[in-house]
Amino acid sequence: MVRVTRAIEFSASLRYRAGGLSDAQNRELFGPAAEQHGHNYRLEVTVRGEPDSKSGMVINLVELKAILEREVMSRFDHKDLNADTEFFKDVPPTPENLASVIHKVVAAALPAGMFDRLRLYQDADLFVDVVA
């Protein structure tokens, strides 16, 4: 079994907001993160498999890059996660929730059984892992 990791970076604005709570309740729950702010994210996606005997690759890296462009960059880069996506209308775009959403869309786009894990860095000292 071989694992291959591809990394991308994207930026997004957001505010933590739980549906059904007032602005005051959201400020109490999330503090300053309840206000509009942004992050420069780093995403690492790892796939696994046996290298193809002909190409020597687990996955063609051009194909993996295209999947990440289509499933992540086009949905989240330079977007307001609350206003520009359906994923966070009533769910706060915490790094845990964002990583879970990215896992769902990326894993669905990969060949079955190939997704191994992802790591989403919200900041240099904060990351979330989602494992298959």
mmCIF file of C-alpha atoms in Angstrom:
data_model
loop_
_atom_site.group_PDB
_atom_site.id
_atom_site.type_symbol
_atom_site.label_atom_id
_atom_site.label_comp_id
_atom_site.label_asym_id
_atom_site.label_seq_id
_atom_site.Cartn_x
_atom_site.Cartn_y
_atom_site.Cartn_z
ATOM 1 C CA MET A 1 0.000 0.000 0.000
ATOM 2 C CA VAL A 2 1.343 3.413 -1.019
ATOM 3 C CA ARG A 3 -0.005 6.786 0.092
ATOM 4 C CA VAL A 4 0.264 9.962 -1.998
ATOM 5 C CA THR A 5 -0.588 13.430 -0.661
ATOM 6 C CA ARG A 6 -1.474 16.509 -2.680
ATOM 7 C CA ALA A 7 -1.725 19.938 -1.023
ATOM 8 C CA ILE A 8 -3.644 23.030 -2.093
ATOM 9 C CA GLU A 9 -4.288 26.399 -0.493
ATOM 10 C CA PHE A 10 -7.425 28.497 -0.575
ATOM 11 C CA SER A 11 -8.876 31.520 1.175
ATOM 12 C CA ALA A 12 -12.398 32.038 2.433
ATOM 13 C CA SER A 13 -14.374 34.405 4.605
ATOM 14 C CA LEU A 14 -16.876 33.234 7.168
ATOM 15 C CA ARG A 15 -18.493 33.752 10.491
ATOM 16 C CA TYR A 16 -19.475 31.124 12.988
ATOM 17 C CA ARG A 17 -23.230 31.143 13.149
ATOM 18 C CA ALA A 18 -25.462 28.387 14.455
ATOM 19 C CA GLY A 19 -28.892 28.371 12.848
ATOM 20 C CA GLY A 20 -31.730 29.160 15.208
ATOM 21 C CA LEU A 21 -29.605 31.356 17.476
ATOM 22 C CA SER A 22 -29.792 35.126 17.622
ATOM 23 C CA ASP A 23 -26.788 37.322 16.825
ATOM 24 C CA ALA A 24 -26.282 37.862 20.572
ATOM 25 C CA GLN A 25 -26.422 34.118 21.277
ATOM 26 C CA ASN A 26 -23.940 33.425 18.470
ATOM 27 C CA ARG A 27 -21.565 36.083 19.851
ATOM 28 C CA GLU A 28 -21.853 34.513 23.291
ATOM 29 C CA LEU A 29 -21.202 31.012 21.922
ATOM 30 C CA PHE A 30 -18.436 31.799 19.415
ATOM 31 C CA GLY A 31 -16.930 35.059 20.661
ATOM 32 C CA PRO A 32 -15.033 37.068 18.020
ATOM 33 C CA ALA A 33 -15.412 34.228 15.487
ATOM 34 C CA ALA A 34 -19.114 35.135 15.255
ATOM 35 C CA GLU A 35 -18.047 38.231 13.307
ATOM 36 C CA GLN A 36 -17.053 38.159 9.642
ATOM 37 C CA HIS A 37 -13.413 37.127 9.244
ATOM 38 C CA GLY A 38 -11.256 35.053 6.945
ATOM 39 C CA HIS A 39 -8.682 32.289 6.841
ATOM 40 C CA ASN A 40 -6.011 31.114 4.445
ATOM 41 C CA TYR A 41 -6.484 27.352 4.509
ATOM 42 C CA ARG A 42 -4.054 24.607 3.552
ATOM 43 C CA LEU A 43 -5.607 21.290 2.570
ATOM 44 C CA GLU A 44 -3.686 18.040 2.257
ATOM 45 C CA VAL A 45 -5.519 15.111 0.676
ATOM 46 C CA THR A 46 -3.990 11.654 0.862
ATOM 47 C CA VAL A 47 -4.992 8.774 -1.379
ATOM 48 C CA ARG A 48 -3.897 5.172 -1.087
ATOM 49 C CA GLY A 49 -3.491 2.188 -3.324
ATOM 50 C CA GLU A 50 -1.060 0.000 -5.132
ATOM 51 C CA PRO A 51 0.937 1.713 -7.860
ATOM 52 C CA ASP A 52 -0.218 0.801 -11.338
ATOM 53 C CA SER A 53 2.242 -1.652 -12.899
ATOM 54 C CA LYS A 54 2.381 0.332 -16.135
ATOM 55 C CA SER A 55 2.519 3.940 -14.878
ATOM 56 C CA GLY A 56 3.966 3.388 -11.419
ATOM 57 C CA MET A 57 1.341 5.787 -9.995
ATOM 58 C CA VAL A 58 -1.376 5.283 -7.399
ATOM 59 C CA ILE A 59 -3.352 8.020 -9.170
ATOM 60 C CA ASN A 60 -2.434 10.352 -11.976
ATOM 61 C CA LEU A 61 -1.519 13.565 -10.142
ATOM 62 C CA VAL A 62 -3.085 15.654 -12.914
ATOM 63 C CA GLU A 63 -6.371 13.849 -12.221
ATOM 64 C CA LEU A 64 -6.048 14.390 -8.450
ATOM 65 C CA LYS A 65 -5.315 18.086 -8.982
ATOM 66 C CA ALA A 66 -8.369 18.384 -11.263
ATOM 67 C CA ILE A 67 -10.566 16.771 -8.596
ATOM 68 C CA LEU A 68 -9.318 19.204 -5.956
ATOM 69 C CA GLU A 69 -9.815 22.168 -8.296
ATOM 70 C CA ARG A 70 -13.368 21.100 -9.123
ATOM 71 C CA GLU A 71 -14.523 19.898 -5.709
ATOM 72 C CA VAL A 72 -12.693 22.311 -3.384
ATOM 73 C CA MET A 73 -11.287 25.375 -5.140
ATOM 74 C CA SER A 74 -14.374 26.128 -7.235
ATOM 75 C CA ARG A 75 -16.653 25.759 -4.198
ATOM 76 C CA PHE A 76 -14.645 27.457 -1.451
ATOM 77 C CA ASP A 77 -11.753 29.607 -2.716
ATOM 78 C CA HIS A 78 -12.448 33.324 -2.245
ATOM 79 C CA LYS A 79 -16.011 32.578 -1.165
ATOM 80 C CA ASP A 80 -18.038 33.593 1.842
ATOM 81 C CA LEU A 81 -18.687 30.141 3.296
ATOM 82 C CA ASN A 82 -21.965 31.259 4.886
ATOM 83 C CA ALA A 83 -23.422 33.204 1.975
ATOM 84 C CA ASP A 84 -21.898 31.533 -1.095
ATOM 85 C CA THR A 85 -22.317 27.845 -0.208
ATOM 86 C CA GLU A 86 -25.296 25.748 0.789
ATOM 87 C CA PHE A 87 -23.199 23.792 3.283
ATOM 88 C CA PHE A 88 -23.108 26.455 5.985
ATOM 89 C CA LYS A 89 -26.506 28.139 5.878
ATOM 90 C CA ASP A 90 -27.419 26.794 9.337
ATOM 91 C CA VAL A 91 -24.187 25.075 10.397
ATOM 92 C CA PRO A 92 -21.147 27.039 11.578
ATOM 93 C CA PRO A 93 -18.148 26.673 9.226
ATOM 94 C CA THR A 94 -15.803 25.524 11.973
ATOM 95 C CA PRO A 95 -12.667 23.759 10.756
ATOM 96 C CA GLU A 96 -14.248 20.475 11.860
ATOM 97 C CA ASN A 97 -17.393 21.095 9.803
ATOM 98 C CA LEU A 98 -15.465 22.407 6.791
ATOM 99 C CA ALA A 99 -13.130 19.387 6.839
ATOM 100 C CA SER A 100 -16.138 17.050 7.018
ATOM 101 C CA VAL A 101 -17.791 18.723 4.026
ATOM 102 C CA ILE A 102 -14.564 18.615 2.016
ATOM 103 C CA HIS A 103 -14.151 14.940 2.913
ATOM 104 C CA LYS A 104 -17.623 14.128 1.573
ATOM 105 C CA VAL A 105 -17.184 15.900 -1.755
ATOM 106 C CA VAL A 106 -13.598 14.745 -2.380
ATOM 107 C CA ALA A 107 -14.139 11.116 -1.325
ATOM 108 C CA ALA A 108 -17.199 10.920 -3.597
ATOM 109 C CA ALA A 109 -15.136 12.167 -6.563
ATOM 110 C CA LEU A 110 -12.277 9.688 -6.074
ATOM 111 C CA PRO A 111 -12.295 6.066 -7.204
ATOM 112 C CA ALA A 112 -13.883 3.840 -4.537
ATOM 113 C CA GLY A 113 -11.575 2.992 -1.656
ATOM 114 C CA MET A 114 -8.844 5.430 -2.677
ATOM 115 C CA PHE A 115 -9.480 8.174 -0.080
ATOM 116 C CA ASP A 116 -7.158 7.754 2.911
ATOM 117 C CA ARG A 117 -7.285 11.018 4.853
ATOM 118 C CA LEU A 118 -7.293 14.754 4.691
ATOM 119 C CA ARG A 119 -5.766 17.412 6.866
ATOM 120 C CA LEU A 120 -7.191 20.928 6.837
ATOM 121 C CA TYR A 121 -5.078 23.685 8.367
ATOM 122 C CA GLN A 122 -7.113 26.689 9.404
ATOM 123 C CA ASP A 123 -3.997 28.354 10.770
ATOM 124 C CA ALA A 124 -0.358 27.304 11.134
ATOM 125 C CA ASP A 125 -1.087 25.949 14.612
ATOM 126 C CA LEU A 126 -4.589 24.510 14.110
ATOM 127 C CA PHE A 127 -5.588 21.613 11.874
ATOM 128 C CA VAL A 128 -8.280 18.961 11.614
ATOM 129 C CA ASP A 129 -7.807 15.408 10.329
ATOM 130 C CA VAL A 130 -10.503 13.295 8.693
ATOM 131 C CA VAL A 131 -9.544 9.655 8.244
ATOM 132 C CA ALA A 132 -11.215 6.991 6.110
#
